[in-house]
mmCIF file of C-alpha atoms and ligand atoms in Angstrom:
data_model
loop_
_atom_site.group_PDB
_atom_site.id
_atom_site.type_symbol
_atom_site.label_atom_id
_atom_site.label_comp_id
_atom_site.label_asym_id
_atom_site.label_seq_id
_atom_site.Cartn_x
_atom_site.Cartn_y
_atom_site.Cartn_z
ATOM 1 C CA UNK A 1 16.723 38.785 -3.260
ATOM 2 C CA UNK A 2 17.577 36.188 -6.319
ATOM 3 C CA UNK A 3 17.570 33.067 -3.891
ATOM 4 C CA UNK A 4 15.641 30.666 -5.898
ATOM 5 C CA UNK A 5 13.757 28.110 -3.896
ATOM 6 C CA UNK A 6 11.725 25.171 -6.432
ATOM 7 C CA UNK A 7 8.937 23.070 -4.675
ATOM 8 C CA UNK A 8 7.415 20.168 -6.220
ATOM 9 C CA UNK A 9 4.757 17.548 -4.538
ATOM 10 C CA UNK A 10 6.684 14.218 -5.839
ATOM 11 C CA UNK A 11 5.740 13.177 -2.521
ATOM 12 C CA UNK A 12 2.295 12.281 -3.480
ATOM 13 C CA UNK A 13 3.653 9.871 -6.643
ATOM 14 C CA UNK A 14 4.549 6.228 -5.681
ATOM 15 C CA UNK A 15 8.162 6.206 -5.019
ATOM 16 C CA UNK A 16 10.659 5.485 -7.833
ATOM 17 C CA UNK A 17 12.693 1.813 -7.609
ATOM 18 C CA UNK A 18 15.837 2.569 -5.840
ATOM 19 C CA UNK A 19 18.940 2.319 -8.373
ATOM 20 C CA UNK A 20 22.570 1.490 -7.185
ATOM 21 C CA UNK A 21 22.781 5.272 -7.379
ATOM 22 C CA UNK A 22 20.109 6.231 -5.745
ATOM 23 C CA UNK A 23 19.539 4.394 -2.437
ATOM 24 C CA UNK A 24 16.719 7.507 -1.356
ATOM 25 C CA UNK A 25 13.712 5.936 -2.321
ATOM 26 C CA UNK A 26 11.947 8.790 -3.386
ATOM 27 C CA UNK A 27 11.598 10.289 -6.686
ATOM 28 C CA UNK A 28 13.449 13.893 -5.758
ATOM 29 C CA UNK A 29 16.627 12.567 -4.734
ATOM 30 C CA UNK A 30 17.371 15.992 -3.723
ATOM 31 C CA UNK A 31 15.080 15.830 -0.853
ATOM 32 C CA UNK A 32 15.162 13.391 2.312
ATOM 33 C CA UNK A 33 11.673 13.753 4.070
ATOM 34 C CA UNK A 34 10.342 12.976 7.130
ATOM 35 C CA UNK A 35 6.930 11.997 8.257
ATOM 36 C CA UNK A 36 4.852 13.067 11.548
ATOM 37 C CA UNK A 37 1.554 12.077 12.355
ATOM 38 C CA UNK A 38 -0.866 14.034 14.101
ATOM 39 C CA UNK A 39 -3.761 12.890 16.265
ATOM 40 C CA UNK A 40 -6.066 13.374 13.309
ATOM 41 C CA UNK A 41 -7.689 11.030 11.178
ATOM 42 C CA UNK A 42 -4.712 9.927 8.950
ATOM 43 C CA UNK A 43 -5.009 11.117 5.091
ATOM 44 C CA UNK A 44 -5.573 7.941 2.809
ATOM 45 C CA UNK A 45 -2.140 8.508 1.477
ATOM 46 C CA UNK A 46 -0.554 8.181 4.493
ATOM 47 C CA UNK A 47 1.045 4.447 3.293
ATOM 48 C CA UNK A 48 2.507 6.215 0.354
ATOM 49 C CA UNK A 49 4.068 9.533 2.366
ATOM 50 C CA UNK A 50 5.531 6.501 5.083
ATOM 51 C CA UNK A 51 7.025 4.549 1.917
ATOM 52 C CA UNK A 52 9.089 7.842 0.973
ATOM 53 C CA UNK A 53 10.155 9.274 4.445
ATOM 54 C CA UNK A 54 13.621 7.832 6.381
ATOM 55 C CA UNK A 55 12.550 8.970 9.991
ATOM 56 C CA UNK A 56 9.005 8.279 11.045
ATOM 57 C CA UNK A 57 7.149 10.341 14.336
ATOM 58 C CA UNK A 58 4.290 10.309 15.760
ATOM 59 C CA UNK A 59 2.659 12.900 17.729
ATOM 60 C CA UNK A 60 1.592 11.675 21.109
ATOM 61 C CA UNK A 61 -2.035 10.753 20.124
ATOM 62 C CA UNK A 62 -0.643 10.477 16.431
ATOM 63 C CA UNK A 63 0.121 6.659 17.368
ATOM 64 C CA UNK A 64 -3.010 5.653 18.354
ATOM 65 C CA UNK A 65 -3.853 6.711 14.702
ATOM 66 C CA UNK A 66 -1.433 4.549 12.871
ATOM 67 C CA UNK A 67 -2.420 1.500 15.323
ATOM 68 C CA UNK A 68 -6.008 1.613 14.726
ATOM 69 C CA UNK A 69 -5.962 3.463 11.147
ATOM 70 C CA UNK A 70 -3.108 2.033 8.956
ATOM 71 C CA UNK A 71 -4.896 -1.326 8.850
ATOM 72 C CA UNK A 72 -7.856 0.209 7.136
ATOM 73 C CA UNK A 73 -5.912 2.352 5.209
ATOM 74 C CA UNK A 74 -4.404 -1.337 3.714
ATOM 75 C CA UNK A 75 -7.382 -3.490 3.453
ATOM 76 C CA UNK A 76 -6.135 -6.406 1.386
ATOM 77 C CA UNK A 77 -3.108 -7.232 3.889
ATOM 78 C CA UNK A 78 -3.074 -8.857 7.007
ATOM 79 C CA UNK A 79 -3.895 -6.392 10.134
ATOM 80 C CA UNK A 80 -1.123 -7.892 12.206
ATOM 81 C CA UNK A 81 1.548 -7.468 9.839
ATOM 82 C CA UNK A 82 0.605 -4.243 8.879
ATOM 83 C CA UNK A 83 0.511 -2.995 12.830
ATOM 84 C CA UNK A 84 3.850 -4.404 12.955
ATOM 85 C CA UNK A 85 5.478 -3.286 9.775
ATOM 86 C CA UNK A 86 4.576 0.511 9.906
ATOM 87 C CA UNK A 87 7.069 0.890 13.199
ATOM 88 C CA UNK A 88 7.349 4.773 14.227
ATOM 89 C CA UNK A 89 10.689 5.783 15.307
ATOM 90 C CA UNK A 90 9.421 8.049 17.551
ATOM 91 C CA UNK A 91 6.923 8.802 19.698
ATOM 92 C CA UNK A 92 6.979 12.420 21.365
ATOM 93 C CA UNK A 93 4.464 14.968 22.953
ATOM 94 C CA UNK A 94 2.920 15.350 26.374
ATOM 95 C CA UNK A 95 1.758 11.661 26.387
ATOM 96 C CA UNK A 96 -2.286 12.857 27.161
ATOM 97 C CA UNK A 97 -3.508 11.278 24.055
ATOM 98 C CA UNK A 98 -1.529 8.053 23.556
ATOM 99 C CA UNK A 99 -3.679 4.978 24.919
ATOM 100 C CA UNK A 100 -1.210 2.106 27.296
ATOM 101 C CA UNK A 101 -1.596 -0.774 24.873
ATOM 102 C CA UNK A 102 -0.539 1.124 22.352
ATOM 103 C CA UNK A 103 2.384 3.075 23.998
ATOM 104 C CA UNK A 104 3.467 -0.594 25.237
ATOM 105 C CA UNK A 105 2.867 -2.391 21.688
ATOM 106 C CA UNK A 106 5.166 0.131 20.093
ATOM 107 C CA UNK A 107 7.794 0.088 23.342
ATOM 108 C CA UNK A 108 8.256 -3.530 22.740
ATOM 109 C CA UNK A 109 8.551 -2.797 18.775
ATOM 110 C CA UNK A 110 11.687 -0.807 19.382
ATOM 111 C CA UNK A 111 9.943 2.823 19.605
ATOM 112 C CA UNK A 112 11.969 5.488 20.848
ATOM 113 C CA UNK A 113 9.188 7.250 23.458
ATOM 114 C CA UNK A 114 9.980 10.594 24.705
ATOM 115 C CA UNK A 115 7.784 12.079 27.235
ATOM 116 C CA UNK A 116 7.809 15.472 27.407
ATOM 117 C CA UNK A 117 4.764 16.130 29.670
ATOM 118 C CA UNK A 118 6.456 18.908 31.603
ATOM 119 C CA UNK A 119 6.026 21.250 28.635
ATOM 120 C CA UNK A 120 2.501 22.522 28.321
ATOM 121 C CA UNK A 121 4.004 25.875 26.025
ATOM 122 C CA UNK A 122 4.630 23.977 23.111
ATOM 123 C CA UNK A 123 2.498 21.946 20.912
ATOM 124 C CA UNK A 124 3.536 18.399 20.416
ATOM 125 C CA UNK A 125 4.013 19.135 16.697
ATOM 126 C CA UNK A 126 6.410 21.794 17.626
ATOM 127 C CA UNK A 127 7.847 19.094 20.163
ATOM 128 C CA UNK A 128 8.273 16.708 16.959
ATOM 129 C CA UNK A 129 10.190 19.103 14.688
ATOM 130 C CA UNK A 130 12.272 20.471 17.418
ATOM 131 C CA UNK A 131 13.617 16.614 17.618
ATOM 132 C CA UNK A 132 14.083 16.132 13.747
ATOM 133 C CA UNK A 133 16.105 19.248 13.692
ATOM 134 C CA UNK A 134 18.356 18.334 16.682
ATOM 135 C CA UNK A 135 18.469 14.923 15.536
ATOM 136 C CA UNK A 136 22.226 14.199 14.079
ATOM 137 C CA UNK A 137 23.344 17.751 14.496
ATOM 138 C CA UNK A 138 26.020 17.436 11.508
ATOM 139 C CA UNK A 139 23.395 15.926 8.995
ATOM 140 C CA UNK A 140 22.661 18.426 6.331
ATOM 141 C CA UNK A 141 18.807 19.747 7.082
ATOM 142 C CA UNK A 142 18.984 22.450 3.674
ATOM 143 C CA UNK A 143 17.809 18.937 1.918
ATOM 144 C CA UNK A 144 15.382 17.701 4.604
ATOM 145 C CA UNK A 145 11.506 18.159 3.515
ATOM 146 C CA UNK A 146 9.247 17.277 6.682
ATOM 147 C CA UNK A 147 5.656 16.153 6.106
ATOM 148 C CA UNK A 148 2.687 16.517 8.015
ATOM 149 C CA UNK A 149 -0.313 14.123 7.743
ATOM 150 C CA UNK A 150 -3.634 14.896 9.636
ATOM 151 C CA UNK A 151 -2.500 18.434 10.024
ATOM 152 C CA UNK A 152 -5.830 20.070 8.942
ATOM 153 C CA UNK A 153 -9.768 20.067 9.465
ATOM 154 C CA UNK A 154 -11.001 18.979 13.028
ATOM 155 C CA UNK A 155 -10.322 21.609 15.333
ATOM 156 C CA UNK A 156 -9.326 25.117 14.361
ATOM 157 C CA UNK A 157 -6.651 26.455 17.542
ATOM 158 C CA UNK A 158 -5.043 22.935 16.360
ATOM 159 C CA UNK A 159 -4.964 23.924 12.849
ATOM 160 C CA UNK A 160 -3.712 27.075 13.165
ATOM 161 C CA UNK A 161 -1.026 25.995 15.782
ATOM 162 C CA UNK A 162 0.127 23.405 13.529
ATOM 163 C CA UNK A 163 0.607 26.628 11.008
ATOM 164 C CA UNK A 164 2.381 28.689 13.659
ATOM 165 C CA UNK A 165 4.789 25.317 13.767
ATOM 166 C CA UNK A 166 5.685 26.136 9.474
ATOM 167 C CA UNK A 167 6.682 30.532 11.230
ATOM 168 C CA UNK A 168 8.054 28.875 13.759
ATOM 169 C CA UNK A 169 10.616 26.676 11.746
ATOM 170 C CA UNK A 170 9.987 29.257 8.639
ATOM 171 C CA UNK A 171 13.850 28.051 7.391
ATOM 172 C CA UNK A 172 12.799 24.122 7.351
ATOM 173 C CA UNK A 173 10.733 22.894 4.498
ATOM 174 C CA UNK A 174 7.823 21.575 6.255
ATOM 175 C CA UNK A 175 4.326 20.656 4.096
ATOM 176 C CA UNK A 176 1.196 20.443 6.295
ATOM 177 C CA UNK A 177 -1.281 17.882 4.602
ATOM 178 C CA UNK A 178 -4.778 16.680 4.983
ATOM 179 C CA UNK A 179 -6.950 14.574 2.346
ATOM 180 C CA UNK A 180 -7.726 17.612 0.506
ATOM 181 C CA UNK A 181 -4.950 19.741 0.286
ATOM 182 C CA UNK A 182 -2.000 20.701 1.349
ATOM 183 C CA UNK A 183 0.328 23.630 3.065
ATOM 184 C CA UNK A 184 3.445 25.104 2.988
ATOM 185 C CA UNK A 185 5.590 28.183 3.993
ATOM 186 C CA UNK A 186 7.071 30.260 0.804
ATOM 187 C CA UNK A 187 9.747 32.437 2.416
ATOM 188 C CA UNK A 188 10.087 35.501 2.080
ATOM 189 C CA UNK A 189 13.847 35.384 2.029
ATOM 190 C CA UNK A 190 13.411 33.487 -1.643
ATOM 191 C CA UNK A 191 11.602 33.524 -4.852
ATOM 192 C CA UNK A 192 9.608 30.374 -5.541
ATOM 193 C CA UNK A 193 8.903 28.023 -8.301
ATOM 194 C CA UNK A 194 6.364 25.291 -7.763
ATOM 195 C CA UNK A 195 6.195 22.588 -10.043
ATOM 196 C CA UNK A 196 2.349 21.506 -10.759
ATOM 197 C CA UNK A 197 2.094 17.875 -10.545
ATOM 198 C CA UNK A 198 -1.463 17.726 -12.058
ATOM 199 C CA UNK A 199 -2.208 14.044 -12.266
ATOM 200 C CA UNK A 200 -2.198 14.350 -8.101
ATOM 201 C CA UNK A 201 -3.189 18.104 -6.584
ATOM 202 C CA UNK A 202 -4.817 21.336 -8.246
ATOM 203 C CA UNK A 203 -6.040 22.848 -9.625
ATOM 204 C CA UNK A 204 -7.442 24.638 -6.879
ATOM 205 C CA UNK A 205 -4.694 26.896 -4.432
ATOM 206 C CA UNK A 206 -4.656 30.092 -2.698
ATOM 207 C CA UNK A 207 -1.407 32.303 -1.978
ATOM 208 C CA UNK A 208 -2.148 34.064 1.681
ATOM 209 C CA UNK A 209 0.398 36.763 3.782
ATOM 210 C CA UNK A 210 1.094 35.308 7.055
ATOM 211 C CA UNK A 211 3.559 37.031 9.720
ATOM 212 C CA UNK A 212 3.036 40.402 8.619
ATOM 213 C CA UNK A 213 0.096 42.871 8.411
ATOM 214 C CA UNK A 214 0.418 42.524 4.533
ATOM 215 C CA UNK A 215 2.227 41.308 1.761
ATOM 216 C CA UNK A 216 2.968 42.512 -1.896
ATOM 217 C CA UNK A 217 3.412 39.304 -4.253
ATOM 218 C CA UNK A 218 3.913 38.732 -7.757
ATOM 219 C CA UNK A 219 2.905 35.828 -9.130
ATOM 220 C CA UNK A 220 2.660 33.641 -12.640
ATOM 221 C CA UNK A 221 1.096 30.240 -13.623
ATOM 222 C CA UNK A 222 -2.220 31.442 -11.747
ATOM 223 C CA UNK A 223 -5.657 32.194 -13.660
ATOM 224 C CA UNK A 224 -5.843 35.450 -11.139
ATOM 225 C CA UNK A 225 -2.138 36.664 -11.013
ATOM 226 C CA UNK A 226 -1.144 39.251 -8.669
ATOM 227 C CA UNK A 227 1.139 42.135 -10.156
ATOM 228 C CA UNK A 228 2.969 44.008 -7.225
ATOM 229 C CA UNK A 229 -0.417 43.411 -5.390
ATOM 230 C CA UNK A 230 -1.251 44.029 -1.381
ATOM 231 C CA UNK A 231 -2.656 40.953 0.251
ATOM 232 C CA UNK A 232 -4.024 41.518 3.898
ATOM 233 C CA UNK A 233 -6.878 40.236 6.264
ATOM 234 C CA UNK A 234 -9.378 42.812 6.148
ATOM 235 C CA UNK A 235 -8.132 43.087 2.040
ATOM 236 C CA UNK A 236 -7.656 41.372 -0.488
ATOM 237 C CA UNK A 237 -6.083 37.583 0.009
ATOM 238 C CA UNK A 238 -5.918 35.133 -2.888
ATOM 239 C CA UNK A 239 -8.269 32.354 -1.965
ATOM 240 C CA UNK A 240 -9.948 30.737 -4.402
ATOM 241 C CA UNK A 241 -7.548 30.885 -7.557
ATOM 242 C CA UNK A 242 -6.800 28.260 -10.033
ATOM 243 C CA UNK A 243 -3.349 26.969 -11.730
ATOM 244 C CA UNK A 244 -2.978 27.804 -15.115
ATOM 245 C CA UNK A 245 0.245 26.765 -16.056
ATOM 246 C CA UNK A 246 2.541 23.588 -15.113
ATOM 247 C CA UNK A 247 5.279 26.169 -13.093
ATOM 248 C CA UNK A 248 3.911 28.881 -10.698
ATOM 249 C CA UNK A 249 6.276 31.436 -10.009
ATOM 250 C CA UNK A 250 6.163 33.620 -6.724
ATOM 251 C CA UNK A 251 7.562 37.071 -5.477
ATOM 252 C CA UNK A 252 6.538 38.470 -2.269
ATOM 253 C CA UNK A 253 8.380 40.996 0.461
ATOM 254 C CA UNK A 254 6.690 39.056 3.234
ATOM 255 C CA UNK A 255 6.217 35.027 3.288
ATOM 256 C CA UNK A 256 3.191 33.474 2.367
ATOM 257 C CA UNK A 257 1.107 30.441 2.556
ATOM 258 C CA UNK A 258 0.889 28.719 -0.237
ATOM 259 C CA UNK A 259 -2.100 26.023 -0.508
ATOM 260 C CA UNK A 260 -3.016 23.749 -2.929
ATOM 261 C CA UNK A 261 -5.591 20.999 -3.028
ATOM 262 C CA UNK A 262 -5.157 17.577 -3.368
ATOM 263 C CA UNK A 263 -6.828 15.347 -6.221
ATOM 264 C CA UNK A 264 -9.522 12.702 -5.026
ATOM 265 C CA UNK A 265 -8.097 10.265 -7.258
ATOM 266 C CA UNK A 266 -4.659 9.534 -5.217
HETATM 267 N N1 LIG B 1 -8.316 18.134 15.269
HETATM 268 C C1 LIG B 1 -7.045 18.374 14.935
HETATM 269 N N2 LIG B 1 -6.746 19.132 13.860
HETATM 270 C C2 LIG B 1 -5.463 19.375 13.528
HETATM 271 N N3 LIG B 1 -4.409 18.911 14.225
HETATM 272 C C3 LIG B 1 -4.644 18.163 15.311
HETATM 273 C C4 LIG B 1 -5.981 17.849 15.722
HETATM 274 N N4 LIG B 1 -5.906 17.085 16.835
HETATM 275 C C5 LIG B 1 -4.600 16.944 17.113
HETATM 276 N N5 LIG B 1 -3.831 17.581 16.205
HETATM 277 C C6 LIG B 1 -2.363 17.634 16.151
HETATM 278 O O1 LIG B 1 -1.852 16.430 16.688
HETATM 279 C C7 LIG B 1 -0.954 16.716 17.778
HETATM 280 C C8 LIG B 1 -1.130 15.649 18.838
HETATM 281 O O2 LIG B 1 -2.503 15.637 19.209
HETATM 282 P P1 LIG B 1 -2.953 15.308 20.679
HETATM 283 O O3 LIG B 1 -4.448 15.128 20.693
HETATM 284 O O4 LIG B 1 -2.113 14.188 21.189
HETATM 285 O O5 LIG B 1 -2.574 16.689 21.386
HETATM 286 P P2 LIG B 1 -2.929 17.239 22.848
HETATM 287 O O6 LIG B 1 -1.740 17.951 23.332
HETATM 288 O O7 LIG B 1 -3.472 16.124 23.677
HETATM 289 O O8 LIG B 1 -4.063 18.280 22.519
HETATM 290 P P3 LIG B 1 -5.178 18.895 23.489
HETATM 291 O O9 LIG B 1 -4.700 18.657 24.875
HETATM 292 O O10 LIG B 1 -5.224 20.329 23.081
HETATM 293 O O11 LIG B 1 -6.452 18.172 23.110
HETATM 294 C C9 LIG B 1 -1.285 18.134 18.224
HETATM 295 O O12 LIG B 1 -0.151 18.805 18.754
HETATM 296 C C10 LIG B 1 -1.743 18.784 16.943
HETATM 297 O O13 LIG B 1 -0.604 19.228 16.212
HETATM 298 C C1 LIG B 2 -0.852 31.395 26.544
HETATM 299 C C2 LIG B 2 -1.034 29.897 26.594
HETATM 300 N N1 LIG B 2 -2.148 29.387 26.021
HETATM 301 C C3 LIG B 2 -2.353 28.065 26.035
HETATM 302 C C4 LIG B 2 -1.436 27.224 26.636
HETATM 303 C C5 LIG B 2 -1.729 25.753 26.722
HETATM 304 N N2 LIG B 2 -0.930 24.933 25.884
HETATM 305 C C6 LIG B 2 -0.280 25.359 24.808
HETATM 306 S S1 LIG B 2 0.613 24.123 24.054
HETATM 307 C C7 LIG B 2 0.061 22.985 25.186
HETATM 308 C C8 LIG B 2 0.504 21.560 25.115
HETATM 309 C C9 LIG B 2 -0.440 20.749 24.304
HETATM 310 O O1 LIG B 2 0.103 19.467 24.173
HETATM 311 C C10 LIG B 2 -0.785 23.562 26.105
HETATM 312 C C11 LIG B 2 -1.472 22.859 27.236
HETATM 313 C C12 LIG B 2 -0.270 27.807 27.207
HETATM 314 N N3 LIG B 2 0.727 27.057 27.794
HETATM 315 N N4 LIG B 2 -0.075 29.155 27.161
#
């Protein structure tokens, strides 16, 4: 079990000036990320997140958020423009949430819609990440990051489906995000190393089992390390715990959330 997996939130930094040699406009050229919105109030990053990803999706309700939210979220420019600039290229869920006008605003913007209201056993996150991984089956996914904006707070069986959706997909990278803080799967098939960015999250974060009845970790970087330690529900879970160091590193024989919050200040 030497796999070495290294996570880093560069996502949350405004993206680096594209160079002749790197055309990705993000600032880990190693990753290519993809955005979904949920039918949550949007985080106030959301601009930034839609400025790194290549594919853009919205959620079935998730569209109604960018139509009536992204203008706020970009007070100094013009309302109009904005509507029509931040274009999803998809739209995909059940289609319960998503008002007309703005179903037929984006239709007539070039919006792929797919309506997959015969399918009440999935969620429409898990609708929206089954399409990015079938999408150009011969495109490498081992690079492809997939963020989640409105993911969490609001209603709890959404939250925690929208978790089930990082087990479900457990071998993409997928980071759940609200305005606070943010989630992601560490598998248990790797060892992790998570690169602190402090100017933008911490130094709050919690390392939880998830999958399993209980997990034995082993962590550095954190002001309460765990050495060979059971987590469980009913036990012990590490909620609560601070980042000590700029590189976390993380052992476990089960995966694990790992959560970290997000700084006011972005
Ligand atoms: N309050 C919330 N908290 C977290 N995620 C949410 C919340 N509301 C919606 N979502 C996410 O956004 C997606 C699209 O939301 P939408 O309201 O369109 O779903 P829905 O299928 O109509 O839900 P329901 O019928 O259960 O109300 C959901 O699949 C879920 O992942
Ligand atoms: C056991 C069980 N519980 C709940 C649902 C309902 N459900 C789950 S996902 C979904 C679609 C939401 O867009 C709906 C309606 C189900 N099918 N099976």
């Amino acid at each position: 079990m030497d796999l070495l997996m290294s996570h880093s939130s560069s996502f949350l930094l405004p993206p680096s000036i594209p160079s002749d040699n790197n055309n990705n406009n993000n600032n880990n050229p190693s990753l290519t990320y993809a955005l979904v919105l949920l039918n949550q109030r949007l985080p106030r990053f959301t601009p930034l997140l839609w400025n790194h990803a290549q594919l853009c999706l919205c959620a079935d309700g998730g569209a109604n958020r960018i139509y009536d939210e992204m203008p706020h979220l970009l007070p100094h420019e013009d309302p109009v423009d904005v509507r029509n600039r931040y274009k999803p290229d998809v739209i995909k869920g059940d289609m319960d949430s998503i008002r007309t006008e703005v179903k037929d605003f984006y239709e007539n913007l070039g919006t792929k819609i797919l309506d997959e209201s015969h399918d009440q056993d999935t969620t429409d996150l898990h609708k929206c990440i089954a399409f990015i991984r079938d999408f150009k089956p011969n495109l490498d996914k081992s690079n492809l990051c997939i963020l989640v904006a409105g993911a969490l707070g609001g209603r709890f069986d959404h939250e925690i489906g929208n978790i089930n959706v990082l087990c479900l997909f457990s071998n993409i990278r997928i980071v759940l995000l609200s305005d606070d803080c943010l989630i992601q799967l560490l598998p248990r098939t790797h060892h992790h190393e998570i690169h602190i960015l402090s100017s933008v999250e911490g130094p709050h974060c919690g390392l939880v089992p998830i999958g399993t009845a209980s997990a034995k970790a082993t962590t550095t970087g954190l002001q309460w390390d765990l050495d060979d330690t059971e987590m469980k529900f009913g036990g012990l879970i590490s909620t609560s715990n601070i980042v000590r160091e700029e590189k976390i590193m993380v052992r476990s024989d089960s995966d694990l959330l790992w959560t970290i919050s997000i700084k006011k200040s972005i």
